[in-house]
Tab-separated table of C-alpha atoms and ligand atoms in Angstrom:
chain	number	residue	atom	x	y	z
P	1	MET	CA	5.981	-13.858	-17.609
P	2	ARG	CA	3.815	-16.444	-15.362
P	3	VAL	CA	2.302	-14.129	-12.666
P	4	ALA	CA	0.510	-15.548	-9.988
P	5	VAL	CA	-2.556	-13.082	-8.459
P	6	VAL	CA	-3.961	-14.592	-5.072
P	7	GLY	CA	-6.882	-12.084	-4.646
P	8	ALA	CA	-8.056	-12.149	-7.804
P	9	THR	CA	-11.347	-11.658	-7.099
P	10	GLY	CA	-10.918	-8.860	-4.927
P	11	ARG	CA	-11.507	-5.510	-5.814
P	12	THR	CA	-7.827	-4.670	-6.920
P	13	GLY	CA	-6.362	-8.177	-7.354
P	14	SER	CA	-9.148	-8.672	-10.135
P	15	GLU	CA	-7.894	-5.101	-12.069
P	16	VAL	CA	-4.337	-6.911	-11.149
P	17	ALA	CA	-5.282	-10.022	-13.038
P	18	ASN	CA	-6.564	-7.667	-16.232
P	19	GLU	CA	-3.447	-5.165	-16.143
P	20	ALA	CA	-1.284	-8.229	-16.341
P	21	SER	CA	-3.006	-10.074	-19.006
P	22	ASP	CA	-3.686	-6.805	-21.265
P	23	ARG	CA	0.285	-6.736	-21.241
P	24	GLY	CA	0.671	-9.820	-22.831
P	25	HIS	CA	1.831	-12.033	-19.358
P	26	GLU	CA	0.024	-15.275	-18.179
P	27	VAL	CA	-1.793	-14.908	-14.983
P	28	VAL	CA	-2.466	-17.767	-12.802
P	29	PRO	CA	-5.675	-16.578	-10.656
P	30	LEU	CA	-6.473	-18.033	-7.281
P	31	SER	CA	-9.057	-17.722	-5.027
P	32	ARG	CA	-10.288	-19.288	-2.206
P	33	THR	CA	-13.577	-19.691	-4.008
P	34	PRO	CA	-12.559	-19.927	-7.131
P	35	GLU	CA	-14.856	-19.909	-10.686
P	36	GLY	CA	-13.879	-20.058	-14.360
P	37	ASP	CA	-9.960	-20.297	-14.799
P	38	GLN	CA	-9.435	-19.365	-11.269
P	39	ARG	CA	-7.270	-22.322	-9.148
P	40	ASP	CA	-7.859	-22.763	-5.381
P	41	VAL	CA	-5.513	-20.739	-3.199
P	42	ALA	CA	-4.289	-23.947	-1.336
P	43	ASP	CA	-2.588	-24.930	-5.447
P	44	LEU	CA	-0.588	-22.179	-4.426
P	45	PRO	CA	2.913	-23.821	-3.815
P	46	ALA	CA	2.088	-26.120	-7.224
P	47	VAL	CA	1.305	-22.576	-9.072
P	48	LEU	CA	4.405	-21.453	-8.437
P	49	ALA	CA	6.675	-24.405	-9.155
P	50	ASP	CA	6.492	-22.521	-12.508
P	51	ALA	CA	6.078	-18.696	-11.727
P	52	ASP	CA	7.900	-15.824	-12.151
P	53	ALA	CA	6.284	-13.551	-9.554
P	54	LEU	CA	3.683	-13.638	-7.101
P	55	VAL	CA	1.043	-10.520	-6.781
P	56	ASP	CA	-0.582	-10.336	-3.693
P	57	PHE	CA	-3.660	-7.787	-2.805
P	58	THR	CA	-5.719	-9.657	-0.064
P	59	VAL	CA	-5.258	-9.648	3.838
P	60	PRO	CA	-2.515	-9.739	6.386
P	61	GLU	CA	-2.941	-13.034	7.508
P	62	ALA	CA	-3.546	-14.844	4.121
P	63	THR	CA	-0.185	-12.481	3.104
P	64	VAL	CA	1.877	-14.188	5.304
P	65	GLU	CA	1.324	-17.920	4.647
P	66	HIS	CA	1.619	-16.545	0.561
P	67	ALA	CA	5.379	-15.252	1.699
P	68	HIS	CA	6.268	-18.785	3.239
P	69	VAL	CA	5.256	-20.497	0.049
P	70	ALA	CA	6.765	-17.744	-2.450
P	71	ALA	CA	9.674	-18.006	-0.128
P	72	GLU	CA	9.818	-21.781	-0.322
P	73	SER	CA	8.845	-22.048	-4.143
P	74	GLY	CA	12.037	-19.756	-4.753
P	75	VAL	CA	9.458	-16.883	-6.462
P	76	PRO	CA	9.536	-13.003	-6.365
P	77	LEU	CA	6.738	-11.255	-4.354
P	78	VAL	CA	4.545	-8.157	-4.688
P	79	VAL	CA	2.605	-7.284	-1.828
P	80	GLY	CA	-0.137	-4.911	-1.480
P	81	THR	CA	-2.010	-5.738	1.135
P	82	THR	CA	-1.967	-3.304	4.354
P	83	GLY	CA	-2.368	-3.242	7.354
P	84	PHE	CA	0.224	-6.162	9.119
P	85	ASP	CA	1.080	-5.529	12.365
P	86	ASP	CA	4.743	-6.138	13.359
P	87	ASP	CA	5.133	-9.865	13.327
P	88	GLN	CA	3.138	-10.152	10.120
P	89	PHE	CA	5.692	-7.345	8.846
P	90	GLY	CA	8.604	-9.779	10.272
P	91	THR	CA	7.450	-12.642	8.098
P	92	LEU	CA	7.419	-10.468	4.831
P	93	VAL	CA	11.340	-9.515	5.677
P	94	ASP	CA	12.352	-13.165	6.778
P	95	ALA	CA	10.930	-14.381	2.932
P	96	ALA	CA	13.245	-11.238	1.829
P	97	ASP	CA	16.149	-13.471	2.658
P	98	ALA	CA	14.889	-16.041	-0.056
P	99	VAL	CA	13.066	-13.684	-2.484
P	100	PRO	CA	13.089	-10.512	-3.694
P	101	VAL	CA	9.961	-8.839	-1.704
P	102	LEU	CA	8.432	-5.591	-2.440
P	103	LYS	CA	5.701	-4.018	-0.553
P	104	ALA	CA	4.426	-0.938	-1.270
P	105	SER	CA	1.419	0.731	0.700
P	106	ASN	CA	0.105	2.455	-2.368
P	107	PHE	CA	1.398	1.413	-6.172
P	108	ALA	CA	0.479	4.536	-7.588
P	109	LYS	CA	3.142	6.794	-8.976
P	110	GLY	CA	1.210	9.781	-7.943
P	111	VAL	CA	1.529	8.939	-4.762
P	112	GLN	CA	5.139	8.296	-4.803
P	113	ALA	CA	5.514	11.651	-6.005
P	114	LEU	CA	2.957	13.329	-3.258
P	115	ARG	CA	5.706	11.486	-0.824
P	116	ARG	CA	8.470	13.811	-2.187
P	117	VAL	CA	6.217	16.607	-2.357
P	118	VAL	CA	5.271	16.352	1.451
P	119	ARG	CA	8.492	16.093	2.190
P	120	ALA	CA	10.004	18.796	0.814
P	121	GLY	CA	6.583	21.074	2.042
P	122	VAL	CA	7.026	19.983	5.640
P	123	ALA	CA	10.896	20.250	5.720
P	124	ALA	CA	10.469	24.098	4.259
P	125	LEU	CA	7.647	25.160	6.426
P	126	PRO	CA	8.546	23.592	10.064
P	127	GLU	CA	6.660	26.232	11.937
P	128	TYR	CA	3.609	25.291	10.322
P	129	ASP	CA	0.997	22.820	11.512
P	130	VAL	CA	-0.148	19.419	9.641
P	131	GLU	CA	-2.892	17.288	9.320
P	132	LEU	CA	-3.476	14.197	6.969
P	133	ILE	CA	-7.024	13.018	5.693
P	134	ASP	CA	-7.310	9.693	4.302
P	135	THR	CA	-10.625	9.058	2.561
P	136	HIS	CA	-11.389	5.491	0.978
P	137	HIS	CA	-14.244	3.225	0.123
P	138	ASN	CA	-16.630	1.549	2.890
P	139	GLY	CA	-14.960	-2.004	2.395
P	140	LYS	CA	-11.971	-0.929	3.550
P	141	ARG	CA	-10.593	-2.623	6.620
P	142	ASP	CA	-7.568	-1.319	8.195
P	143	ALA	CA	-7.403	2.175	9.529
P	144	PRO	CA	-5.493	4.489	8.572
P	145	SER	CA	-4.522	3.541	5.010
P	146	GLY	CA	-1.281	1.793	4.837
P	147	THR	CA	-0.286	5.219	2.576
P	148	ALA	CA	-1.331	7.360	5.706
P	149	LEU	CA	0.821	5.444	7.535
P	150	THR	CA	3.472	5.729	5.171
P	151	LEU	CA	3.075	9.803	4.667
P	152	LEU	CA	3.213	9.509	8.264
P	153	GLU	CA	6.565	8.603	8.290
P	154	ASP	CA	7.622	10.756	5.436
P	155	ILE	CA	5.989	14.124	7.866
P	156	ASP	CA	8.208	12.670	10.687
P	157	GLU	CA	11.517	12.071	8.575
P	158	ALA	CA	11.001	16.044	6.948
P	159	ARG	CA	10.463	17.067	10.837
P	160	ASP	CA	13.506	14.866	11.999
P	161	GLU	CA	11.196	14.369	15.184
P	162	GLU	CA	7.937	11.407	15.952
P	163	LEU	CA	5.074	13.719	15.991
P	164	ASP	CA	1.922	12.797	18.443
P	165	ARG	CA	-0.343	11.071	16.410
P	166	THR	CA	-3.776	12.772	17.351
P	167	TYR	CA	-6.803	10.367	15.589
P	168	GLY	CA	-9.688	12.687	14.963
P	169	ARG	CA	-10.715	15.383	17.656
P	170	GLU	CA	-13.444	15.967	20.415
P	171	GLY	CA	-14.219	18.073	23.145
P	172	GLU	CA	-11.751	20.601	24.391
P	173	HIS	CA	-8.121	20.362	23.970
P	174	ASP	CA	-5.144	22.551	23.113
P	175	ARG	CA	-3.543	21.958	19.439
P	176	ALA	CA	0.349	20.584	20.510
P	177	SER	CA	3.110	21.965	18.080
P	178	ASP	CA	4.485	18.518	17.881
P	179	GLU	CA	1.189	17.249	17.079
P	180	VAL	CA	-0.443	15.659	13.459
P	181	GLY	CA	-3.863	15.728	12.866
P	182	VAL	CA	-5.114	11.905	11.445
P	183	HIS	CA	-8.420	12.221	10.298
P	184	VAL	CA	-9.643	8.979	8.569
P	185	ARG	CA	-13.658	8.992	6.374
P	186	ARG	CA	-14.687	5.997	4.903
P	187	ALA	CA	-17.820	6.296	2.736
P	188	GLY	CA	-19.241	5.132	-0.955
P	189	ASN	CA	-16.854	3.750	-3.075
P	190	VAL	CA	-14.078	6.287	-3.111
P	191	ARG	CA	-11.048	4.353	-4.341
P	192	GLY	CA	-8.404	6.616	-2.212
P	193	GLU	CA	-8.100	10.129	-1.622
P	194	HIS	CA	-4.995	11.740	0.806
P	195	GLU	CA	-4.869	14.866	1.392
P	196	VAL	CA	-1.578	16.868	4.273
P	197	LEU	CA	-2.665	19.946	4.741
P	198	LEU	CA	0.145	22.435	6.135
P	199	ALA	CA	-1.244	25.797	7.928
P	200	GLY	CA	0.380	28.654	9.279
P	201	ASP	CA	-0.679	31.982	10.096
P	202	ASP	CA	-2.992	33.482	7.235
P	203	GLU	CA	-1.807	30.658	4.551
P	204	THR	CA	-2.458	26.777	3.657
P	205	LEU	CA	-0.968	24.741	1.743
P	206	THR	CA	-2.459	21.219	0.400
P	207	LEU	CA	-1.309	18.861	-1.304
P	208	THR	CA	-3.490	16.216	-2.428
P	209	HIS	CA	-3.438	12.788	-4.384
P	210	ARG	CA	-7.170	10.932	-5.554
P	211	ALA	CA	-7.056	7.761	-7.339
P	212	GLU	CA	-9.871	7.856	-10.031
P	213	SER	CA	-9.746	3.892	-10.747
P	214	ARG	CA	-7.767	1.044	-8.983
P	215	ARG	CA	-6.371	0.187	-12.130
P	216	VAL	CA	-3.457	2.389	-11.334
P	217	PHE	CA	-3.085	0.323	-8.729
P	218	ALA	CA	-2.786	-2.414	-10.292
P	219	ALA	CA	-0.574	-0.887	-13.206
P	220	GLY	CA	2.250	-0.181	-10.352
P	221	ALA	CA	1.944	-3.143	-8.813
P	222	VAL	CA	2.615	-5.179	-12.701
P	223	ASP	CA	5.216	-2.784	-13.069
P	224	ALA	CA	6.559	-3.853	-10.238
P	225	ALA	CA	6.403	-7.763	-10.668
P	226	GLU	CA	7.664	-7.265	-13.938
P	227	ARG	CA	11.228	-5.796	-12.899
P	228	LEU	CA	11.301	-8.045	-9.658
P	229	ALA	CA	12.174	-10.729	-11.625
P	230	GLY	CA	16.074	-11.764	-11.652
P	231	ARG	CA	16.552	-9.432	-8.784
P	232	ASP	CA	18.104	-10.725	-5.127
P	233	PRO	CA	16.612	-11.576	-2.463
P	234	GLY	CA	15.690	-8.403	-0.589
P	235	PHE	CA	13.107	-6.092	0.848
P	236	TYR	CA	12.853	-3.821	-2.364
P	237	ASP	CA	10.863	-0.002	-2.290
P	238	PHE	CA	8.247	0.606	-4.822
P	239	SER	CA	10.780	3.641	-5.928
P	240	ASP	CA	14.064	1.056	-6.231
P	241	VAL	CA	12.483	-0.633	-8.808
P	242	VAL	CA	9.912	1.502	-10.951
Y	1	NAP	N1	-0.694	-1.009	-1.973
Y	1	NAP	C1	-1.926	-0.466	-3.055
Y	1	NAP	O1	-1.985	0.400	-3.740
Y	1	NAP	C2	-3.184	-0.913	-2.489
Y	1	NAP	C3	-4.345	-0.354	-3.307
Y	1	NAP	C4	-5.258	-0.833	-2.895
Y	1	NAP	C5	-5.627	-2.022	-1.794
Y	1	NAP	N2	-4.808	-2.066	-1.069
Y	1	NAP	C6	-4.595	-3.156	-0.427
Y	1	NAP	O2	-4.899	-4.309	-0.989
Y	1	NAP	C7	-5.491	-5.346	-0.167
Y	1	NAP	C8	-6.908	-5.683	-0.687
Y	1	NAP	O3	-7.590	-4.758	-0.517
Y	1	NAP	P1	-8.759	-4.955	-1.589
Y	1	NAP	O4	-9.700	-3.543	-1.927
Y	1	NAP	O5	-8.474	-5.802	-3.318
Y	1	NAP	O6	-10.004	-5.950	-0.865
Y	1	NAP	P2	-10.967	-6.830	-1.577
Y	1	NAP	O7	-11.168	-6.681	-2.334
Y	1	NAP	O8	-11.980	-7.309	0.014
Y	1	NAP	O9	-10.435	-8.308	-1.742
Y	1	NAP	C9	-9.493	-9.015	-0.961
Y	1	NAP	C10	-9.348	-10.501	-1.402
Y	1	NAP	O10	-8.421	-10.832	-0.819
Y	1	NAP	C11	-8.666	-12.696	-0.848
Y	1	NAP	N3	-9.006	-13.046	0.448
Y	1	NAP	C12	-9.554	-13.164	2.093
Y	1	NAP	N4	-9.382	-13.383	2.999
Y	1	NAP	C13	-8.252	-14.349	2.276
Y	1	NAP	C14	-7.553	-15.016	2.868
Y	1	NAP	N5	-7.372	-15.775	3.895
Y	1	NAP	N6	-6.904	-15.828	1.897
Y	1	NAP	C15	-6.811	-16.347	1.048
Y	1	NAP	N7	-7.369	-14.970	0.060
Y	1	NAP	C16	-7.907	-14.550	1.129
Y	1	NAP	C17	-10.325	-12.552	-1.164
Y	1	NAP	O11	-10.598	-13.522	-2.300
Y	1	NAP	P3	-11.385	-14.958	-2.261
Y	1	NAP	O12	-12.227	-14.641	-0.867
Y	1	NAP	O13	-11.599	-14.777	-3.366
Y	1	NAP	O14	-10.036	-15.970	-1.605
Y	1	NAP	C18	-10.564	-11.324	-2.173
Y	1	NAP	O15	-10.078	-11.396	-3.487
Y	1	NAP	C19	-6.218	-4.216	1.232
Y	1	NAP	O16	-5.585	-4.812	2.189
Y	1	NAP	C20	-5.806	-2.849	0.656
Y	1	NAP	O17	-5.956	-1.968	1.479
Y	1	NAP	C21	-3.213	-1.925	-1.642
């Protein structure tokens, strides 16, 4: 496959380029400040004229532009970027009318398993308090993480109601039974850690996923790119294809 990677200079995009290359794919890395074999991101339409997939780990405002180009070029799009607002997300959904689009807030297979386990745990313990902790490196811009937001949706689904989000706590207040505490930590070079705490009287259940390297995200993204090729246009979930 010929795989174009935008954000190829970034922490995660560079790992995607390495992973795809290690699997024998022809990789076209793109950057705003190209060096070496990188192409200028302004060349994306020309690059996509002859590509089998585009993988994007950049920023939301750039990803929406790249999604337009992918749709116009008929190239499947894998989106790892997080932090979209509703309008930006709508642009990705629109692009899926023309090409297959797969967006995942977390490409680690362990997180896909965590989501299932969290849904099962929350459903099995309906009286228990739920708290979520998201820990990432100090360069992460969006908070809570895309993965944390996905886990919150999973918790709501398992509870069959939308729990009130309480972002951190300060001062005095009683904890309501229909709230979920959300705690965000940004420090050092932590790759990504998510913990869901379920607590009842006299017992706690802690479900944790920890990414030890960005290679797990890269592997999942390249899996997605490989399996998206040849699919019909549409909006795909990671669990649909991998
Ligand atoms: N889904 C997942 O599994 C997963 C895992 C990890 C990270 N992420 C998400 O992926 C995104 C990137 O994370 P990261 O840690 O790799 O960030 P990063 O190291 O800051 O890299 C971001 C990349 O985006 C490019 N970029 C920034 N603004 C751009 C623009 N306007 N146009 C084109 N390219 C632009 C930069 O490249 P140039 O400056 O060279 O153009 C840079 O290489 C974040 O949203 C993060 O939350 C998702």
